[in-house]
Amino acid sequence: MVSLASIRASFLLQISIIASLLLAACAGNFYQDVDQTFGNERFKILEGGQLLTLSLDKLSGSGFQSRNEYLFGRFDMQLKLIPGNSAGTVTTFYLSSQGAGHDEIDFEFLGNSSGQPYTLHTNIYAQGKGDKEQRFRLWFDPTTSFHTYSIVWNSQRIIFLVDNIPLRVFNNQESIGVPFPKNQAMRVYCSLWNADDWATQGGRVKTDWTNAPFTVSYRNFNANGCVKVPGSSTCGSTNSLNNDQAWQTQGLDAKGRNRIRWVQQKFMIYNYCTDAPRFPQGFPSECKGSRF
C-alpha cells in the first residue's frame, strides 16, 4: 500500500519540477540583469548568462545586485546551496532599499555541519525596523539540485514561497500602526559570506576553511515587477517577459492556506510571534492578527 507520506512527497516533487520548467521559460540573463557588488574573481557568470556562481574563501565572499529597482513585484531565483560542511556560511537572496529607514525582505540560508539541515531564515524590515524573524527547515536537500525561492511583494502583503509552496505571509496592517514596506523601491541582492560568529548553532560551530572555497549556484532569475524610473519616486514600466501580473493582487487561496499550515506545523523552528520571553511587554501588534 502506498503511504500518504509518499504520495505527498511525490506531489511536492511534481510541483518543484513544474515550477522549475515554468521559471526557465521566462527567466532573464545574468549578463543583462545584474551587477557584481563584491568578491572579484569569486563572482562568475557561466553558460551564456544562464548560470551564476558565488564563492567564499578566507579572504572574502561575493555578491551581486539587480540593475533595476522595483516597487512591488514577484521575484524568483533558483539556488543550489553548498554541499557538505557549510557551517558558518550564509547564502542570501533578498530585496532591499538603501539608506536610513530602509526596507528589506530576506531569504537567508544558514549553513550547517555535514549531515545537518540548513536553516532557512526569513525577516522583514520596514522603515529600518526588523525583528520579524521566522525560521524553517526544508523538506528536501537544497544542495543536490536547484530549487525555486520566490518573494511576492504587493501593497497588501508579502509572500515567501519555496517551489511555489507558501511558507510565510506578512500582511499589510498599517491600519493598526504596523509599518509595511510600500514606498521605497528595492533591488534584488544575493551574496555568500562568512558569519560563523552567529550563523550555525548560535556561533558555536565555526567555518572549516579546509573546505574552502565554498560555492553556491544561482540560475533562472526572474523579476516580474514595476521598474522604478531613475530620478523618480514612481515606477514607469512593468518588467515581465510573460505579461503575468497576478502578483499585484496575489494572496492565498484555500489550497495555499492548507499548504502553509502544513509547512508551518512540520517545518517551522522559530517564530518571533510565539517567543514570549523576547517580548515581556506583549507581542508586536501584527502577531495578534490573522497569519494568512
GROMACS .gro file of C-alpha atoms in nm:
model
  292
    1MET     CA    1   0.000   0.000   0.000
    2VAL     CA    2   0.129   0.346  -0.089
    3SER     CA    3   0.158   0.566   0.218
    4LEU     CA    4   0.012   0.915   0.245
    5ALA     CA    5   0.361   1.050   0.313
    6SER     CA    6   0.498   0.905  -0.012
    7ILE     CA    7   0.204   1.045  -0.211
    8ARG     CA    8   0.262   1.389  -0.059
    9ALA     CA    9   0.637   1.372  -0.128
   10SER     CA   10   0.569   1.275  -0.491
   11PHE     CA   11   0.320   1.560  -0.525
   12LEU     CA   12   0.568   1.814  -0.389
   13LEU     CA   13   0.837   1.686  -0.626
   14GLN     CA   14   0.599   1.732  -0.921
   15ILE     CA   15   0.527   2.089  -0.809
   16SER     CA   16   0.901   2.156  -0.790
   17ILE     CA   17   0.960   2.024  -1.143
   18ILE     CA   18   0.668   2.222  -1.290
   19ALA     CA   19   0.783   2.541  -1.114
   20SER     CA   20   1.136   2.495  -1.247
   21LEU     CA   21   1.015   2.447  -1.605
   22LEU     CA   22   0.786   2.750  -1.594
   23LEU     CA   23   1.058   2.968  -1.443
   24ALA     CA   24   1.314   2.858  -1.702
   25ALA     CA   25   1.073   2.959  -1.978
   26CYS     CA   26   1.063   3.323  -1.866
   27ALA     CA   27   1.397   3.377  -1.691
   28GLY     CA   28   1.636   3.655  -1.788
   29ASN     CA   29   2.011   3.667  -1.847
   30PHE     CA   30   2.261   3.745  -1.571
   31TYR     CA   31   2.484   3.944  -1.808
   32GLN     CA   32   2.194   4.182  -1.872
   33ASP     CA   33   2.017   4.178  -1.536
   34VAL     CA   34   2.276   4.204  -1.256
   35ASP     CA   35   2.597   4.376  -1.146
   36GLN     CA   36   2.865   4.240  -0.916
   37THR     CA   37   2.882   4.407  -0.575
   38PHE     CA   38   3.195   4.246  -0.427
   39GLY     CA   39   3.420   3.943  -0.443
   40ASN     CA   40   3.633   3.997  -0.757
   41GLU     CA   41   3.700   3.660  -0.925
   42ARG     CA   42   3.467   3.481  -0.682
   43PHE     CA   43   3.175   3.602  -0.893
   44LYS     CA   44   3.129   3.408  -1.218
   45ILE     CA   45   2.864   3.413  -1.491
   46LEU     CA   46   2.857   3.093  -1.694
   47GLU     CA   47   2.660   2.914  -1.967
   48GLY     CA   48   2.600   3.228  -2.171
   49GLY     CA   49   2.445   3.416  -1.880
   50GLN     CA   50   2.214   3.138  -1.760
   51LEU     CA   51   2.417   3.037  -1.452
   52LEU     CA   52   2.589   3.244  -1.185
   53THR     CA   53   2.816   3.116  -0.907
   54LEU     CA   54   2.938   3.289  -0.592
   55SER     CA   55   3.234   3.163  -0.390
   56LEU     CA   56   3.365   3.221  -0.040
   57ASP     CA   57   3.718   3.175   0.088
   58LYS     CA   58   3.901   3.301   0.394
   59LEU     CA   59   3.971   3.636   0.230
   60SER     CA   60   3.625   3.729   0.102
   61GLY     CA   61   3.279   3.628   0.000
   62SER     CA   62   3.098   3.762  -0.308
   63GLY     CA   63   2.769   3.908  -0.422
   64PHE     CA   64   2.559   4.080  -0.687
   65GLN     CA   65   2.256   4.306  -0.725
   66SER     CA   66   1.987   4.362  -0.986
   67ARG     CA   67   2.038   4.653  -1.222
   68ASN     CA   68   1.676   4.759  -1.183
   69GLU     CA   69   1.498   4.884  -0.874
   70TYR     CA   70   1.140   4.772  -0.821
   71LEU     CA   71   0.835   4.899  -0.638
   72PHE     CA   72   0.641   4.573  -0.589
   73GLY     CA   73   0.663   4.256  -0.794
   74ARG     CA   74   0.733   3.885  -0.792
   75PHE     CA   75   1.097   3.778  -0.771
   76ASP     CA   76   1.210   3.421  -0.838
   77MET     CA   77   1.554   3.267  -0.812
   78GLN     CA   78   1.672   2.909  -0.831
   79LEU     CA   79   1.956   2.817  -0.594
   80LYS     CA   80   2.170   2.514  -0.528
   81LEU     CA   81   2.338   2.552  -0.191
   82ILE     CA   82   2.680   2.449  -0.060
   83PRO     CA   83   2.706   2.072  -0.012
   84GLY     CA   84   2.879   1.900   0.278
   85ASN     CA   85   3.009   2.105   0.569
   86SER     CA   86   2.865   2.455   0.515
   87ALA     CA   87   2.879   2.559   0.883
   88GLY     CA   88   2.939   2.929   0.936
   89THR     CA   89   2.829   3.033   0.586
   90VAL     CA   90   2.528   3.245   0.489
   91THR     CA   91   2.378   3.244   0.140
   92THR     CA   92   2.125   3.518   0.066
   93PHE     CA   93   1.850   3.618  -0.176
   94TYR     CA   94   1.669   3.935  -0.068
   95LEU     CA   95   1.520   4.271  -0.159
   96SER     CA   96   1.646   4.592  -0.004
   97SER     CA   97   1.628   4.968  -0.038
   98GLN     CA   98   1.916   5.190   0.072
   99GLY     CA   99   1.980   5.449   0.340
  100ALA     CA  100   1.843   5.517   0.685
  101GLY     CA  101   1.499   5.373   0.747
  102HIS     CA  102   1.546   5.114   0.473
  103ASP     CA  103   1.303   4.837   0.378
  104GLU     CA  104   1.414   4.477   0.330
  105ILE     CA  105   1.264   4.132   0.261
  106ASP     CA  106   1.503   3.845   0.336
  107PHE     CA  107   1.574   3.487   0.247
  108GLU     CA  108   1.892   3.374   0.427
  109PHE     CA  109   2.024   3.018   0.420
  110LEU     CA  110   2.231   2.935   0.727
  111GLY     CA  111   2.484   2.657   0.670
  112ASN     CA  112   2.541   2.363   0.898
  113SER     CA  113   2.778   2.075   0.970
  114SER     CA  114   2.779   1.779   0.732
  115GLY     CA  115   2.464   1.573   0.765
  116GLN     CA  116   2.275   1.851   0.946
  117PRO     CA  117   1.998   2.050   0.777
  118TYR     CA  118   2.019   2.407   0.654
  119THR     CA  119   1.814   2.670   0.836
  120LEU     CA  120   1.603   2.896   0.614
  121HIS     CA  121   1.584   3.234   0.790
  122THR     CA  122   1.326   3.495   0.684
  123ASN     CA  123   1.287   3.853   0.802
  124ILE     CA  124   1.117   4.178   0.701
  125TYR     CA  125   1.230   4.535   0.763
  126ALA     CA  126   1.002   4.834   0.727
  127GLN     CA  127   1.134   5.187   0.778
  128GLY     CA  128   1.451   5.044   0.929
  129LYS     CA  129   1.278   4.819   1.180
  130GLY     CA  130   1.317   4.441   1.150
  131ASP     CA  131   1.291   4.182   1.429
  132LYS     CA  132   1.029   3.979   1.242
  133GLU     CA  133   1.218   3.652   1.212
  134GLN     CA  134   1.071   3.317   1.117
  135ARG     CA  135   1.296   3.015   1.056
  136PHE     CA  136   1.231   2.686   0.884
  137ARG     CA  137   1.387   2.355   0.792
  138LEU     CA  138   1.340   2.249   0.432
  139TRP     CA  139   1.160   1.929   0.330
  140PHE     CA  140   1.433   1.841   0.078
  141ASP     CA  141   1.812   1.856   0.046
  142PRO     CA  142   1.882   2.201  -0.106
  143THR     CA  143   2.238   2.105  -0.203
  144THR     CA  144   2.172   1.827  -0.456
  145SER     CA  145   1.959   2.015  -0.709
  146PHE     CA  146   1.815   2.357  -0.784
  147HIS     CA  147   1.500   2.475  -0.606
  148THR     CA  148   1.297   2.790  -0.664
  149TYR     CA  149   1.270   3.057  -0.394
  150SER     CA  150   1.021   3.339  -0.451
  151ILE     CA  151   0.916   3.667  -0.295
  152VAL     CA  152   0.578   3.816  -0.385
  153TRP     CA  153   0.553   4.180  -0.274
  154ASN     CA  154   0.244   4.386  -0.336
  155SER     CA  155   0.064   4.662  -0.146
  156GLN     CA  156  -0.147   4.413   0.051
  157ARG     CA  157   0.106   4.151   0.160
  158ILE     CA  158   0.443   3.979   0.127
  159ILE     CA  159   0.453   3.606   0.050
  160PHE     CA  160   0.759   3.382   0.077
  161LEU     CA  161   0.744   3.066  -0.137
  162VAL     CA  162   0.967   2.763  -0.193
  163ASP     CA  163   0.899   2.569  -0.514
  164ASN     CA  164   0.574   2.771  -0.531
  165ILE     CA  165   0.467   2.642  -0.188
  166PRO     CA  166   0.395   2.931   0.053
  167LEU     CA  167   0.572   2.919   0.387
  168ARG     CA  168   0.514   3.271   0.521
  169VAL     CA  169   0.277   3.564   0.469
  170PHE     CA  170   0.322   3.913   0.614
  171ASN     CA  171   0.006   4.118   0.567
  172ASN     CA  172  -0.017   4.495   0.543
  173GLN     CA  173  -0.155   4.602   0.881
  174GLU     CA  174  -0.082   4.974   0.864
  175SER     CA  175  -0.438   5.027   0.987
  176ILE     CA  176  -0.321   4.918   1.335
  177GLY     CA  177   0.010   5.102   1.318
  178VAL     CA  178   0.237   4.828   1.180
  179PRO     CA  179   0.488   4.967   0.926
  180PHE     CA  180   0.479   4.798   0.585
  181PRO     CA  181   0.732   4.836   0.300
  182LYS     CA  182   0.547   5.016   0.022
  183ASN     CA  183   0.714   5.348  -0.058
  184GLN     CA  184   1.081   5.263  -0.117
  185ALA     CA  185   1.197   5.090  -0.433
  186MET     CA  186   1.421   4.791  -0.376
  187ARG     CA  187   1.684   4.600  -0.567
  188VAL     CA  188   1.738   4.225  -0.559
  189TYR     CA  189   2.058   4.127  -0.378
  190CYS     CA  190   2.235   3.793  -0.346
  191SER     CA  191   2.551   3.710  -0.157
  192LEU     CA  192   2.764   3.443   0.007
  193TRP     CA  193   2.961   3.539   0.315
  194ASN     CA  194   3.111   3.416   0.640
  195ALA     CA  195   2.906   3.465   0.957
  196ASP     CA  196   3.047   3.199   1.188
  197ASP     CA  197   3.002   3.428   1.487
  198TRP     CA  198   2.625   3.357   1.476
  199ALA     CA  199   2.506   3.156   1.173
  200THR     CA  200   2.543   2.795   1.291
  201GLN     CA  201   2.412   2.689   1.630
  202GLY     CA  202   2.445   3.044   1.761
  203GLY     CA  203   2.810   3.068   1.658
  204ARG     CA  204   2.922   2.755   1.842
  205VAL     CA  205   3.021   2.583   1.515
  206LYS     CA  206   3.281   2.773   1.313
  207THR     CA  207   3.365   2.771   0.944
  208ASP     CA  208   3.608   2.495   0.847
  209TRP     CA  209   3.831   2.672   0.598
  210THR     CA  210   3.991   2.345   0.487
  211ASN     CA  211   3.669   2.301   0.284
  212ALA     CA  212   3.707   2.636   0.106
  213PRO     CA  213   3.630   2.764  -0.145
  214PHE     CA  214   3.257   2.726  -0.079
  215THR     CA  215   3.037   2.775  -0.385
  216VAL     CA  216   2.665   2.840  -0.434
  217SER     CA  217   2.489   2.841  -0.772
  218TYR     CA  218   2.208   3.068  -0.897
  219ARG     CA  219   2.001   3.037  -1.213
  220ASN     CA  220   1.665   3.136  -1.368
  221PHE     CA  221   1.638   3.481  -1.212
  222ASN     CA  222   1.301   3.631  -1.294
  223ALA     CA  223   1.198   3.977  -1.176
  224ASN     CA  224   0.837   4.041  -1.274
  225GLY     CA  225   0.765   4.378  -1.121
  226CYS     CA  226   0.721   4.751  -1.150
  227VAL     CA  227   1.056   4.903  -1.252
  228LYS     CA  228   1.142   5.232  -1.085
  229VAL     CA  229   1.215   5.523  -1.317
  230PRO     CA  230   1.560   5.674  -1.238
  231GLY     CA  231   1.523   6.009  -1.064
  232SER     CA  232   1.156   5.947  -0.987
  233SER     CA  233   0.973   5.810  -0.686
  234THR     CA  234   0.739   5.609  -0.908
  235CYS     CA  235   0.772   5.315  -1.142
  236GLY     CA  236   0.716   5.358  -1.509
  237SER     CA  237   0.701   5.011  -1.659
  238THR     CA  238   0.633   4.653  -1.570
  239ASN     CA  239   0.928   4.425  -1.637
  240SER     CA  240   0.769   4.099  -1.743
  241LEU     CA  241   0.854   3.854  -2.019
  242ASN     CA  242   0.522   3.674  -1.988
  243ASN     CA  243   0.285   3.963  -1.904
  244ASP     CA  244   0.170   3.784  -1.589
  245GLN     CA  245   0.052   4.048  -1.344
  246ALA     CA  246  -0.105   3.813  -1.089
  247TRP     CA  247   0.148   3.927  -0.828
  248GLN     CA  248  -0.029   4.264  -0.799
  249THR     CA  249  -0.315   4.111  -0.601
  250GLN     CA  250  -0.176   3.767  -0.516
  251GLY     CA  251  -0.288   3.613  -0.189
  252LEU     CA  252  -0.357   3.260  -0.070
  253ASP     CA  253  -0.650   3.051  -0.184
  254ALA     CA  254  -0.778   2.752   0.015
  255LYS     CA  255  -0.508   2.523  -0.127
  256GLY     CA  256  -0.240   2.778  -0.040
  257ARG     CA  257  -0.369   2.811   0.316
  258ASN     CA  258  -0.357   2.434   0.357
  259ARG     CA  259  -0.002   2.420   0.227
  260ILE     CA  260   0.123   2.699   0.451
  261ARG     CA  261  -0.035   2.532   0.754
  262TRP     CA  262   0.145   2.209   0.664
  263VAL     CA  263   0.480   2.387   0.625
  264GLN     CA  264   0.445   2.584   0.947
  265GLN     CA  265   0.331   2.285   1.150
  266LYS     CA  266   0.600   2.049   1.020
  267PHE     CA  267   0.900   2.267   0.939
  268MET     CA  268   0.889   2.598   1.129
  269ILE     CA  269   1.153   2.602   1.404
  270TYR     CA  270   1.125   2.964   1.521
  271ASN     CA  271   0.853   3.230   1.512
  272TYR     CA  272   0.903   3.568   1.676
  273CYS     CA  273   0.528   3.583   1.735
  274THR     CA  274   0.550   3.294   1.983
  275ASP     CA  275   0.872   3.400   2.161
  276ALA     CA  276   0.717   3.527   2.484
  277PRO     CA  277   1.049   3.584   2.673
  278ARG     CA  278   1.160   3.817   2.395
  279PHE     CA  279   0.853   4.039   2.437
  280PRO     CA  280   0.780   4.070   2.811
  281GLN     CA  281   0.563   4.376   2.746
  282GLY     CA  282   0.346   4.187   2.497
  283PHE     CA  283   0.376   4.061   2.142
  284PRO     CA  284   0.400   4.303   1.847
  285SER     CA  285   0.064   4.414   1.712
  286GLU     CA  286   0.092   4.215   1.389
  287CYS     CA  287   0.122   3.891   1.588
  288LYS     CA  288  -0.233   3.924   1.713
  289GLY     CA  289  -0.399   3.922   1.372
  290SER     CA  290  -0.459   3.654   1.112
  291ARG     CA  291  -0.145   3.487   0.975
  292PHE     CA  292  -0.288   3.431   0.627
   0.00000   0.00000   0.00000
